[in-house]
Short mmCIF file of C-alpha atoms in Angstrom, two decimals:
data_model
loop_
_atom_site.label_atom_id
_atom_site.label_comp_id
_atom_site.label_asym_id
_atom_site.label_seq_id
_atom_site.Cartn_x
_atom_site.Cartn_y
_atom_site.Cartn_z
CA MET C 135 -31.99 -66.46 -49.02
CA SER C 136 -32.17 -67.86 -45.48
CA ALA C 137 -34.65 -69.11 -43.02
CA ARG C 138 -34.81 -70.16 -39.60
CA ILE C 139 -36.73 -72.42 -37.24
CA GLN C 140 -37.19 -72.12 -33.56
CA ILE C 141 -38.18 -75.24 -31.64
CA PRO C 142 -37.30 -76.61 -28.03
CA ALA C 143 -34.25 -78.81 -28.19
CA GLU C 144 -36.18 -81.37 -26.12
CA ALA C 145 -39.88 -82.28 -24.98
CA LYS C 146 -41.74 -84.94 -23.04
CA ARG C 147 -44.26 -87.17 -25.08
CA GLY C 148 -47.48 -85.74 -25.60
CA GLU C 149 -46.34 -82.04 -25.09
CA ILE C 150 -47.49 -79.44 -27.54
CA ILE C 151 -44.77 -77.62 -28.41
CA GLU C 152 -44.43 -74.23 -30.57
CA VAL C 153 -42.58 -73.86 -33.54
CA ARG C 154 -41.61 -70.65 -34.94
CA ILE C 155 -40.17 -69.77 -38.68
CA LEU C 156 -38.50 -67.02 -40.74
CA ILE C 157 -37.74 -66.96 -43.78
CA GLN C 158 -35.91 -64.14 -45.63
CA HIS C 159 -38.27 -63.20 -48.67
CA VAL C 160 -39.20 -59.83 -50.46
CA MET C 161 -42.82 -61.22 -50.64
CA GLU C 162 -43.17 -58.82 -53.70
CA THR C 163 -46.62 -57.78 -54.49
CA GLY C 164 -46.68 -57.20 -58.00
CA TYR C 165 -48.05 -54.02 -57.20
CA ARG C 166 -45.02 -51.80 -57.26
CA PHE C 167 -43.14 -49.89 -59.85
CA ASP C 168 -39.30 -49.55 -60.15
CA ASP C 169 -38.01 -45.86 -60.40
CA ARG C 170 -38.61 -46.00 -64.35
CA GLY C 171 -42.38 -46.72 -63.81
CA THR C 172 -41.75 -50.41 -64.69
CA PRO C 173 -44.06 -52.54 -62.49
CA ILE C 174 -42.11 -55.05 -60.60
CA ALA C 175 -43.25 -58.69 -61.50
CA ARG C 176 -44.86 -60.45 -58.31
CA ASN C 177 -42.80 -62.93 -56.65
CA VAL C 178 -44.16 -64.31 -53.71
CA ILE C 179 -43.95 -67.33 -51.64
CA THR C 180 -47.13 -69.41 -52.52
CA SER C 181 -46.37 -72.23 -50.25
CA ILE C 182 -45.20 -73.32 -47.10
CA LEU C 183 -44.59 -76.45 -45.69
CA CYS C 184 -43.78 -78.32 -42.23
CA ASN C 185 -43.20 -81.88 -42.14
CA TYR C 186 -41.92 -84.03 -39.08
CA ASN C 187 -40.76 -87.32 -39.47
CA GLY C 188 -42.51 -87.09 -43.01
CA ARG C 189 -45.64 -86.05 -42.14
CA GLU C 190 -47.52 -83.07 -42.69
CA VAL C 191 -47.80 -80.82 -39.54
CA MET C 192 -48.65 -77.62 -41.03
CA ARG C 193 -49.16 -76.43 -44.64
CA ALA C 194 -49.89 -72.72 -45.85
CA ASP C 195 -51.16 -71.29 -49.10
CA THR C 196 -49.83 -67.43 -49.05
CA SER C 197 -50.34 -64.59 -51.05
CA SER C 198 -48.79 -60.83 -51.42
CA GLY C 199 -50.87 -60.56 -48.09
CA ILE C 200 -48.05 -61.98 -46.22
CA ALA C 201 -45.53 -59.58 -44.76
CA ALA C 202 -41.86 -59.53 -46.41
CA ASN C 203 -39.96 -61.82 -44.71
CA PRO C 204 -42.94 -64.22 -43.50
CA TYR C 205 -43.07 -65.29 -39.87
CA LEU C 206 -45.01 -67.76 -38.69
CA GLN C 207 -45.95 -69.37 -35.11
CA PHE C 208 -47.68 -72.51 -34.65
CA CYS C 209 -48.12 -75.49 -32.40
CA MET C 210 -47.18 -79.51 -33.16
CA LEU C 211 -47.73 -82.30 -30.68
CA ALA C 212 -44.36 -84.05 -29.82
CA GLU C 213 -44.79 -88.19 -30.25
CA ALA C 214 -41.65 -89.03 -31.19
CA SER C 215 -37.94 -87.66 -31.53
CA GLY C 216 -37.34 -86.83 -35.13
CA GLU C 217 -36.71 -83.84 -37.83
CA LEU C 218 -39.08 -80.95 -38.61
CA VAL C 219 -38.42 -79.92 -42.27
CA LEU C 220 -39.56 -76.65 -43.35
CA SER C 221 -39.84 -76.19 -47.22
CA TRP C 222 -41.02 -73.46 -49.22
CA VAL C 223 -41.74 -72.45 -53.12
CA ASP C 224 -42.12 -69.10 -54.40
CA ASP C 225 -43.60 -67.78 -57.92
CA GLU C 226 -40.18 -68.16 -59.96
CA GLY C 227 -40.33 -71.76 -58.58
CA VAL C 228 -37.31 -71.22 -56.25
CA ARG C 229 -37.43 -73.42 -53.42
CA GLY C 230 -35.79 -73.31 -49.83
CA THR C 231 -35.75 -75.97 -47.12
CA GLU C 232 -34.41 -75.61 -43.27
CA ARG C 233 -34.40 -78.33 -40.89
CA ALA C 234 -34.50 -78.84 -36.98
CA SER C 235 -34.20 -81.54 -35.01
CA LEU C 236 -36.53 -82.62 -31.43
CA SER C 237 -35.53 -85.17 -29.06
CA VAL C 238 -38.71 -86.27 -27.20
CA SER C 239 -38.46 -88.42 -24.02
CA GLY C 240 -41.00 -90.43 -21.93
CA MET F 96 -46.79 -49.45 -52.14
CA LYS F 97 -44.39 -46.60 -53.36
CA ARG F 98 -44.94 -43.41 -51.61
CA ARG F 99 -44.86 -41.52 -54.56
CA ASN F 100 -48.19 -42.16 -55.10
CA PHE F 101 -49.46 -40.63 -51.86
CA VAL F 102 -47.56 -37.47 -52.80
CA PHE F 103 -50.40 -35.24 -52.14
CA ALA F 104 -51.74 -37.40 -48.86
CA GLY F 105 -47.90 -36.95 -47.74
CA LEU F 106 -47.33 -34.61 -45.15
CA PHE F 107 -50.07 -32.41 -44.52
CA SER F 108 -53.20 -34.82 -45.09
CA LEU F 109 -53.72 -38.26 -43.77
CA SER F 110 -55.15 -40.19 -46.35
CA ALA F 111 -58.63 -40.20 -46.85
CA LEU F 112 -58.38 -43.61 -48.42
CA ALA F 113 -57.39 -45.25 -45.43
CA ARG F 114 -60.18 -44.08 -43.14
CA ALA F 115 -62.57 -45.02 -45.63
CA GLN F 116 -64.63 -48.01 -44.47
CA ALA F 117 -65.12 -50.81 -46.75
CA PRO F 118 -67.89 -53.67 -46.94
CA VAL F 119 -67.34 -56.87 -45.20
CA ALA F 120 -65.69 -59.11 -47.89
CA ASP F 121 -68.56 -61.32 -49.11
CA PRO F 122 -66.72 -62.26 -52.22
CA GLY F 123 -63.54 -63.11 -50.21
CA ILE F 124 -65.58 -65.11 -47.49
CA PHE F 125 -67.83 -66.49 -49.78
CA ALA F 126 -64.70 -68.34 -51.59
CA VAL F 127 -63.94 -69.83 -48.49
CA THR F 128 -67.25 -70.98 -46.86
CA LYS F 129 -69.35 -71.29 -50.14
CA GLY F 130 -72.17 -69.79 -48.36
CA ALA F 131 -72.00 -72.32 -45.59
CA ARG F 132 -73.21 -70.71 -42.21
CA LEU F 133 -70.56 -68.80 -40.57
CA ALA F 134 -70.88 -67.87 -36.73
CA ARG F 135 -68.96 -65.48 -34.91
CA GLU F 136 -67.81 -68.15 -32.06
CA ARG F 137 -65.13 -70.37 -31.33
CA VAL F 138 -62.43 -68.26 -32.95
CA LYS F 139 -60.10 -65.52 -31.54
CA LEU F 140 -58.38 -63.06 -33.72
CA GLU F 141 -56.03 -60.63 -32.13
CA MET F 142 -54.67 -57.77 -33.93
CA PRO F 143 -53.69 -54.31 -33.08
CA VAL F 144 -56.40 -51.76 -33.46
CA ILE F 145 -54.17 -49.16 -35.08
CA ALA F 146 -51.25 -50.32 -36.80
CA GLU F 147 -48.64 -47.66 -37.76
CA ASN F 148 -47.73 -48.99 -41.01
CA GLY F 149 -49.67 -51.64 -42.82
CA ASN F 150 -46.42 -53.78 -44.30
CA ALA F 151 -46.30 -56.01 -41.27
CA VAL F 152 -49.20 -56.07 -39.00
CA PRO F 153 -48.72 -58.74 -36.17
CA LEU F 154 -52.03 -61.15 -35.43
CA LYS F 155 -52.79 -64.36 -33.75
CA VAL F 156 -55.41 -66.77 -34.01
CA SER F 157 -56.66 -69.34 -31.83
CA VAL F 158 -59.53 -71.69 -32.22
CA SER F 159 -61.50 -73.53 -29.18
CA SER F 160 -61.83 -76.93 -30.43
CA PRO F 161 -60.06 -80.60 -29.77
CA MET F 162 -57.43 -81.61 -32.02
CA THR F 163 -58.21 -85.06 -32.31
CA ALA F 164 -58.35 -87.24 -35.48
CA ALA F 165 -61.78 -87.32 -35.33
CA ASP F 166 -62.52 -83.56 -34.25
CA HIS F 167 -60.38 -80.70 -34.90
CA VAL F 168 -59.84 -77.47 -37.00
CA LYS F 169 -58.59 -78.31 -40.43
CA ALA F 170 -57.68 -74.96 -41.77
CA ILE F 171 -57.34 -71.48 -40.61
CA HIS F 172 -58.20 -68.94 -43.59
CA LEU F 173 -57.29 -64.82 -43.20
CA VAL F 174 -59.46 -62.93 -45.52
CA SER F 175 -59.41 -59.01 -45.94
CA ASP F 176 -61.75 -56.93 -47.06
CA ARG F 177 -59.54 -54.12 -48.57
CA ASN F 178 -56.51 -55.92 -50.08
CA PRO F 179 -56.35 -56.44 -53.84
CA VAL F 180 -56.04 -59.89 -52.89
CA SER F 181 -58.34 -60.94 -50.79
CA LYS F 182 -57.36 -64.13 -49.12
CA ILE F 183 -54.56 -63.55 -47.24
CA ALA F 184 -53.18 -67.19 -46.53
CA SER F 185 -54.75 -70.49 -45.47
CA PHE F 186 -52.89 -72.65 -42.76
CA TYR F 187 -54.12 -76.19 -42.84
CA LEU F 188 -53.37 -78.02 -39.67
CA GLY F 189 -54.61 -81.60 -37.87
CA PRO F 190 -54.36 -84.01 -34.87
CA TYR F 191 -50.66 -83.14 -34.74
CA SER F 192 -51.08 -79.32 -34.59
CA GLY F 193 -52.03 -80.26 -30.67
CA ARG F 194 -53.15 -76.95 -30.36
CA ALA F 195 -55.22 -74.75 -33.23
CA GLU F 196 -53.28 -71.44 -32.65
CA LEU F 197 -51.04 -69.47 -34.79
CA SER F 198 -49.34 -66.25 -35.59
CA THR F 199 -48.14 -64.32 -38.49
CA ARG F 200 -47.40 -61.09 -39.73
CA VAL F 201 -49.68 -59.58 -42.37
CA ARG F 202 -49.64 -56.87 -45.11
CA LEU F 203 -52.84 -54.40 -45.25
CA ALA F 204 -53.60 -51.75 -47.46
CA GLY F 205 -55.50 -49.40 -45.50
CA SER F 206 -57.76 -49.55 -42.69
CA GLN F 207 -60.25 -52.19 -42.67
CA ASN F 208 -61.82 -55.77 -41.47
CA VAL F 209 -59.58 -58.74 -40.94
CA THR F 210 -61.63 -61.99 -40.87
CA ALA F 211 -60.07 -65.39 -39.32
CA ILE F 212 -62.31 -68.12 -40.42
CA ALA F 213 -61.81 -71.79 -38.86
CA GLU F 214 -62.87 -74.84 -40.94
CA MET F 215 -63.38 -77.78 -38.95
CA SER F 216 -63.41 -81.55 -39.82
CA ASP F 217 -66.88 -81.83 -39.64
CA GLY F 218 -67.44 -79.23 -42.26
CA SER F 219 -68.59 -76.34 -40.21
CA PHE F 220 -67.08 -72.80 -40.21
CA TRP F 221 -66.68 -70.06 -37.42
CA MET F 222 -65.14 -67.00 -37.49
CA ASP F 223 -63.72 -64.04 -35.69
CA ARG F 224 -63.48 -60.55 -37.31
CA SER F 225 -61.50 -57.56 -36.07
CA HIS F 226 -61.51 -53.92 -37.29
CA ILE F 227 -57.95 -52.33 -37.45
CA GLN F 228 -57.22 -48.44 -38.70
CA VAL F 229 -53.81 -48.43 -40.64
CA THR F 230 -52.06 -45.23 -40.61
CA LEU F 231 -49.94 -43.49 -43.02
CA SER F 232 -46.74 -42.07 -42.06
CA ALA F 233 -46.52 -38.57 -42.13
CA CYS F 234 -43.70 -38.18 -44.51
CA VAL F 235 -43.16 -39.19 -48.30
CA ASP F 236 -40.44 -41.85 -48.75
CA ASP F 237 -38.93 -41.86 -52.25
CA SER F 238 -35.30 -43.16 -50.77
CA MET U 261 -5.34 -31.54 -6.23
CA LYS U 262 -4.41 -28.34 -7.70
CA ALA U 263 -2.39 -29.86 -10.60
CA LEU U 264 -6.15 -31.52 -11.24
CA LEU U 265 -8.17 -28.37 -11.05
CA LEU U 266 -5.48 -26.79 -13.41
CA LEU U 267 -6.04 -29.38 -15.64
CA ALA U 268 -9.54 -29.21 -15.74
CA ALA U 269 -9.62 -25.87 -16.38
CA GLY U 270 -7.25 -25.84 -19.17
CA MET U 271 -9.64 -28.43 -20.59
CA LEU U 272 -12.30 -25.82 -20.14
CA VAL U 273 -10.27 -22.87 -22.07
CA ALA U 274 -9.80 -25.46 -24.49
CA ALA U 275 -13.51 -25.76 -25.14
CA PRO U 276 -13.63 -29.78 -26.04
CA ALA U 277 -16.28 -31.28 -27.86
CA TRP U 278 -18.40 -32.18 -24.69
CA THR U 279 -19.02 -28.77 -23.67
CA GLN U 280 -20.38 -27.99 -27.28
CA ASN U 281 -24.10 -27.14 -26.84
CA ARG U 282 -26.39 -29.72 -26.98
CA VAL U 283 -29.98 -28.58 -28.13
CA ILE U 284 -30.94 -32.21 -26.33
CA PRO U 285 -29.29 -32.64 -23.43
CA GLN U 286 -27.45 -36.29 -23.23
CA ALA U 287 -29.81 -36.81 -19.78
CA GLY U 288 -32.77 -36.32 -22.34
CA LEU U 289 -31.85 -38.51 -25.38
CA LYS U 290 -34.31 -40.85 -26.58
CA SER U 291 -33.77 -43.26 -28.80
CA GLY U 292 -36.10 -44.10 -31.89
CA PHE U 293 -37.14 -47.32 -30.00
CA GLU U 294 -38.90 -44.97 -27.48
CA PHE U 295 -41.15 -44.00 -30.26
CA LEU U 296 -42.47 -47.47 -31.46
CA SER U 297 -45.54 -48.88 -30.66
CA PRO U 298 -45.64 -51.69 -28.14
CA ASP U 299 -45.74 -54.20 -31.26
CA LEU U 300 -42.85 -53.08 -33.18
CA LYS U 301 -40.74 -52.70 -29.70
CA LYS U 302 -41.63 -56.60 -29.20
CA MET U 303 -40.25 -57.28 -32.59
CA GLN U 304 -37.21 -55.35 -31.94
CA LEU U 305 -36.49 -56.90 -29.09
CA ASP U 306 -36.85 -60.56 -30.17
CA ASP U 307 -34.18 -61.82 -31.95
CA PHE U 308 -36.09 -64.61 -33.54
CA ALA U 309 -38.73 -62.68 -35.03
CA ASN U 310 -36.68 -59.27 -35.63
CA PRO U 311 -36.08 -60.22 -39.30
CA GLY U 312 -33.17 -57.70 -39.21
CA THR U 313 -31.10 -60.75 -37.54
CA LEU U 314 -31.67 -62.43 -41.08
CA TRP U 315 -29.23 -60.04 -42.08
CA VAL U 316 -26.71 -60.61 -39.18
CA ASP U 317 -26.97 -63.90 -39.96
CA ARG U 318 -25.88 -63.48 -43.55
CA GLY U 319 -23.47 -61.30 -42.31
CA GLU U 320 -21.77 -63.86 -40.40
CA LYS U 321 -21.16 -65.89 -43.17
CA LEU U 322 -19.88 -63.49 -45.50
CA TRP U 323 -17.12 -62.22 -42.54
CA ARG U 324 -15.65 -65.88 -42.89
CA ALA U 325 -16.16 -66.11 -46.65
CA GLU U 326 -13.10 -65.69 -48.85
CA ALA U 327 -13.18 -62.99 -51.35
CA GLY U 328 -11.50 -61.41 -54.53
CA ALA U 329 -8.15 -61.81 -55.80
CA ALA U 330 -6.46 -61.73 -52.74
CA LYS U 331 -8.68 -65.08 -51.90
CA LYS U 332 -8.98 -63.50 -48.20
CA SER U 333 -11.90 -63.09 -45.95
CA CYS U 334 -12.22 -60.73 -43.22
CA ALA U 335 -11.71 -62.93 -40.68
CA ASP U 336 -8.41 -63.84 -42.13
CA CYS U 337 -7.03 -60.48 -40.95
CA HIS U 338 -9.67 -59.42 -38.17
CA GLY U 339 -10.33 -62.23 -36.62
CA ASP U 340 -13.19 -63.26 -34.67
CA ALA U 341 -15.75 -60.25 -35.16
CA ARG U 342 -17.25 -60.59 -31.68
CA ALA U 343 -13.87 -59.73 -30.52
CA SER U 344 -12.15 -57.47 -32.63
CA MET U 345 -15.39 -55.65 -34.33
CA LYS U 346 -16.83 -55.19 -30.97
CA GLY U 347 -17.41 -51.52 -29.78
CA VAL U 348 -16.14 -50.63 -33.50
CA ALA U 349 -19.16 -49.18 -34.49
CA ALA U 350 -20.01 -47.15 -31.55
CA ARG U 351 -17.03 -45.13 -32.83
CA TYR U 352 -18.04 -44.06 -36.46
CA PRO U 353 -17.62 -42.33 -38.62
CA GLN U 354 -14.11 -42.20 -38.32
CA VAL U 355 -11.18 -40.15 -40.53
CA ASP U 356 -9.26 -42.45 -42.54
CA ARG U 357 -5.43 -41.97 -41.33
CA HIS U 358 -4.37 -41.96 -44.92
CA SER U 359 -6.65 -40.16 -46.80
CA GLY U 360 -8.23 -37.93 -44.45
CA ASP U 361 -11.90 -38.99 -45.54
CA LEU U 362 -14.44 -39.35 -42.95
CA MET U 363 -15.54 -42.98 -43.30
CA THR U 364 -18.94 -44.60 -42.46
CA LEU U 365 -18.72 -47.90 -41.30
CA GLU U 366 -20.26 -48.86 -44.78
CA ALA U 367 -17.50 -47.09 -46.40
CA ARG U 368 -14.86 -48.92 -44.37
CA ILE U 369 -16.07 -52.24 -45.49
CA LEU U 370 -16.12 -51.12 -48.97
CA GLN U 371 -12.34 -50.00 -48.66
CA SER U 372 -11.35 -53.21 -47.07
CA ARG U 373 -13.07 -55.27 -49.85
CA VAL U 374 -11.10 -53.40 -52.44
CA GLU U 375 -7.66 -52.48 -51.49
CA ARG U 376 -6.87 -55.53 -48.82
CA GLN U 377 -9.32 -58.48 -50.45
CA LYS U 378 -8.86 -56.99 -54.00
CA ALA U 379 -12.47 -57.82 -54.68
CA VAL U 380 -15.20 -56.17 -56.74
CA PRO U 381 -16.77 -53.49 -54.38
CA PHE U 382 -20.62 -54.11 -53.13
CA ALA U 383 -22.97 -51.73 -54.50
CA ARG U 384 -24.49 -49.22 -52.02
CA GLU U 385 -27.70 -50.96 -50.09
CA SER U 386 -26.80 -54.39 -51.28
CA GLU U 387 -27.80 -57.01 -49.48
CA ASP U 388 -24.32 -58.13 -48.77
CA LEU U 389 -22.89 -54.57 -47.67
CA LEU U 390 -25.97 -54.51 -45.46
CA ALA U 391 -25.67 -57.91 -43.99
CA LEU U 392 -21.56 -57.17 -43.07
CA SER U 393 -22.37 -53.64 -41.73
CA ALA U 394 -25.13 -55.20 -39.85
CA TYR U 395 -23.10 -57.83 -38.67
CA VAL U 396 -19.88 -55.70 -37.69
CA ALA U 397 -22.53 -52.79 -35.66
CA TYR U 398 -24.31 -55.99 -34.35
CA GLN U 399 -21.17 -57.03 -32.71
CA SER U 400 -21.18 -53.21 -30.36
CA ARG U 401 -24.67 -53.70 -29.60
CA GLY U 402 -25.76 -52.50 -25.98
CA MET U 403 -22.83 -49.99 -26.15
CA ALA U 404 -22.81 -46.57 -25.98
CA MET U 405 -22.19 -44.36 -29.21
CA GLU U 406 -18.99 -42.24 -28.88
CA ALA U 407 -17.78 -40.79 -32.02
CA ASP U 408 -14.50 -38.69 -31.78
CA ILE U 409 -15.10 -35.56 -33.30
CA GLU U 410 -11.86 -33.88 -32.36
CA GLY U 411 -8.50 -33.62 -34.60
CA ALA U 412 -8.97 -34.37 -38.13
CA ALA U 413 -12.83 -35.21 -37.28
CA ARG U 414 -13.67 -31.46 -36.21
CA LYS U 415 -14.06 -29.94 -39.57
CA HIS U 416 -16.63 -33.02 -40.74
CA PHE U 417 -18.20 -32.72 -37.84
CA ASP U 418 -18.62 -28.65 -38.35
CA ALA U 419 -19.75 -29.50 -42.06
CA GLY U 420 -22.28 -32.01 -40.42
CA GLU U 421 -23.66 -29.42 -38.08
CA ALA U 422 -23.90 -27.12 -40.45
CA MET U 423 -26.19 -29.29 -42.71
CA PHE U 424 -28.59 -30.33 -39.57
CA PHE U 425 -29.41 -26.85 -39.08
CA ARG U 426 -29.60 -26.00 -42.65
CA ARG U 427 -32.97 -25.23 -44.24
CA ARG U 428 -33.88 -27.12 -47.48
CA GLY U 429 -36.23 -28.41 -50.01
CA GLN U 430 -39.52 -27.29 -50.87
CA LEU U 431 -40.66 -27.66 -47.43
CA ASN U 432 -37.97 -25.11 -46.23
CA LEU U 433 -37.46 -27.32 -43.47
CA ASN U 434 -34.02 -27.99 -41.49
CA CYS U 435 -33.38 -31.34 -39.66
CA ALA U 436 -33.79 -29.12 -36.12
CA HIS U 437 -37.22 -28.10 -36.87
CA CYS U 438 -38.46 -31.71 -36.47
CA HIS U 439 -36.01 -33.63 -34.43
CA ASP U 440 -35.07 -30.86 -32.06
CA ALA U 441 -38.06 -28.51 -31.64
CA ASN U 442 -40.75 -31.18 -31.83
CA TRP U 443 -39.66 -34.22 -30.92
CA GLY U 444 -42.64 -35.97 -28.86
CA ARG U 445 -45.16 -34.54 -30.97
CA THR U 446 -47.46 -35.51 -33.53
CA LEU U 447 -47.26 -35.16 -37.12
CA TYR U 448 -50.88 -37.04 -37.91
CA ALA U 449 -50.52 -40.18 -36.68
CA GLU U 450 -46.95 -40.38 -36.22
CA ARG U 451 -44.60 -39.44 -33.29
CA ILE U 452 -41.50 -37.40 -34.41
CA SER U 453 -38.71 -38.79 -33.13
CA GLN U 454 -35.26 -37.10 -32.25
CA GLY U 455 -33.84 -38.39 -35.13
CA GLN U 456 -31.21 -40.70 -33.37
CA PRO U 457 -28.97 -43.00 -36.01
CA ASN U 458 -28.10 -45.98 -33.06
CA ALA U 459 -30.29 -48.57 -34.67
CA TYR U 460 -29.10 -48.46 -38.04
CA PRO U 461 -28.60 -50.72 -40.22
CA ALA U 462 -32.30 -50.97 -39.30
CA TYR U 463 -35.22 -52.94 -40.48
CA ARG U 464 -37.63 -50.23 -41.74
CA LEU U 465 -41.47 -51.54 -42.17
CA GLU U 466 -41.56 -48.76 -44.72
CA TRP U 467 -38.77 -50.34 -46.70
CA GLN U 468 -39.95 -53.86 -46.07
CA THR U 469 -35.88 -54.73 -45.73
CA LEU U 470 -32.81 -53.89 -43.91
CA GLY U 471 -31.51 -50.14 -44.74
CA SER U 472 -28.60 -48.05 -43.95
CA LEU U 473 -28.48 -44.64 -41.93
CA GLU U 474 -27.62 -43.33 -45.14
CA ARG U 475 -30.88 -44.60 -46.73
CA ARG U 476 -32.88 -43.20 -43.72
CA LEU U 477 -31.10 -39.88 -44.37
CA ARG U 478 -32.37 -39.68 -47.77
CA ALA U 479 -35.53 -40.37 -46.91
CA CYS U 480 -36.00 -37.06 -44.82
CA LEU U 481 -34.65 -35.32 -47.47
CA SER U 482 -37.23 -36.67 -49.61
CA GLY U 483 -39.80 -36.21 -46.99
CA VAL U 484 -38.98 -32.37 -47.01
CA ARG U 485 -38.69 -32.59 -50.74
CA ALA U 486 -35.35 -31.68 -51.15
CA GLU U 487 -32.65 -33.06 -53.58
CA ILE U 488 -31.67 -36.75 -52.47
CA LEU U 489 -27.80 -36.90 -52.65
CA PRO U 490 -26.70 -39.56 -54.26
CA PHE U 491 -25.46 -42.86 -51.63
CA GLY U 492 -21.68 -42.43 -50.80
CA SER U 493 -21.87 -38.29 -50.74
CA PRO U 494 -19.76 -36.84 -48.27
CA GLU U 495 -22.51 -34.99 -46.98
CA TYR U 496 -23.71 -38.14 -45.34
CA ALA U 497 -20.88 -39.03 -43.68
CA ASP U 498 -20.77 -35.65 -42.14
CA LEU U 499 -24.09 -35.49 -40.73
CA ALA U 500 -23.89 -39.01 -39.72
CA LEU U 501 -21.04 -37.68 -37.51
CA TYR U 502 -22.66 -34.81 -35.91
CA LEU U 503 -25.53 -37.22 -35.49
CA SER U 504 -23.43 -39.80 -33.58
CA TRP U 505 -22.05 -36.83 -31.38
CA ARG U 506 -25.67 -35.73 -30.69
CA ALA U 507 -26.38 -39.43 -29.81
CA LYS U 508 -23.53 -39.88 -27.40
CA GLY U 509 -24.16 -42.58 -25.06
CA LEU U 510 -27.39 -43.90 -26.56
CA PRO U 511 -27.06 -47.69 -26.92
CA ILE U 512 -26.54 -49.11 -30.31
CA GLU U 513 -29.63 -51.14 -31.02
CA THR U 514 -28.51 -52.83 -34.50
CA PRO U 515 -30.63 -54.45 -36.29
CA GLY U 516 -33.28 -52.16 -34.88
CA VAL U 517 -36.93 -52.24 -35.97
CA ARG U 518 -38.28 -48.59 -37.17
CA ARG U 519 -41.51 -47.42 -38.88
#
């Protein structure tokens, strides 16, 4: 399982930056069957959280309606230098985390 | 979706299912708004008119709103009127978002309406809706 | 000058591969990319948003990871893949000097894993094998396909060509019916491509994951309702060699995005 975050390395105070995230995950819908006809259990990411310096910037409740290998792009107000922490959890309770740093000037 | 289910819709007939129009997803929308007034304003949903495959359809939602502590978009909800699970996702934003704008890729089980609902800090709801035609592959794929 | 002319005449008599009849002339070759919607083109070209690049990242880690009884990584023998693997995928499939077998890139990776690393081979289409083959092929991105079909490869090429033109399945179609004679036309909502192999391993929306060229060929067999040959069948390698020759000059796009 891997994930990545894309943010600019630097921003000016008060600037609105774009955050992009991509998480490798099958997002198994629970509606598919294997070659023997046995249903494949649902396993989707149910929650994605982005915190910046400990403060929630974006949270998402997700379902099987989000495409495999979830991709998200959203905005964030750059106020101080710090670290963006992305974390997620799926139906099987598996958690993942990824981090990215931002340096804010001005 | 396993293509085997679509053997008869395979090479020589586009699934009639894919063309059928589903009614507006009232229950899915009601679950979000609890019946509050919902006007088609302030929200912009950008999505292709035709998708070659429903497994990853890119879309973008933007809401025209200030993003201050006193007045901001609290959440953006995506509702499908054809998927087995009507609520695709809810994205919770706040003043630290700076701008109420997001992009993602969704799964759509056939041609349908997708509704993007913005939930504001004052409790009001706004929306935009877009219809998309999802085509099926001409070939069966059991690989 | 005379000598050159003689040499040229000699080459014509020997009928080298490039004089072989091409149904689609090289100038008319179109990557599957050309048949994608603008959205999918954008997805492939955006190295962040292209999900296939997740496998490339994983492959980079595997390249440096020690494996097997030999406790060796790919990098221990091959060094930096960015240099040592550059252009390699463009020349595959390739005949193995010792066994005479035609090897796809996947087969070669499995061979190294067993013979050099003394490790348990990856399963076909496993995440790790896809990751490594995508990482290796990625080093040739933008380079022109140039498979060698002479010498020991010739019989595999001939077999692949025969396979391309052999009707099969309940629909009784051969590859050329769709991909030589009818590319660019629509089959219901879909535009038929030329069936070029230059983006594989590719992220296919149909699969919602990365997959090998072999898996794509299996999908075609399934599409014409023919018997699906098991993974690793020599027929796939033969056909892949024919396809590589047919695609000669097209740039490698790995990891491509396809419907």
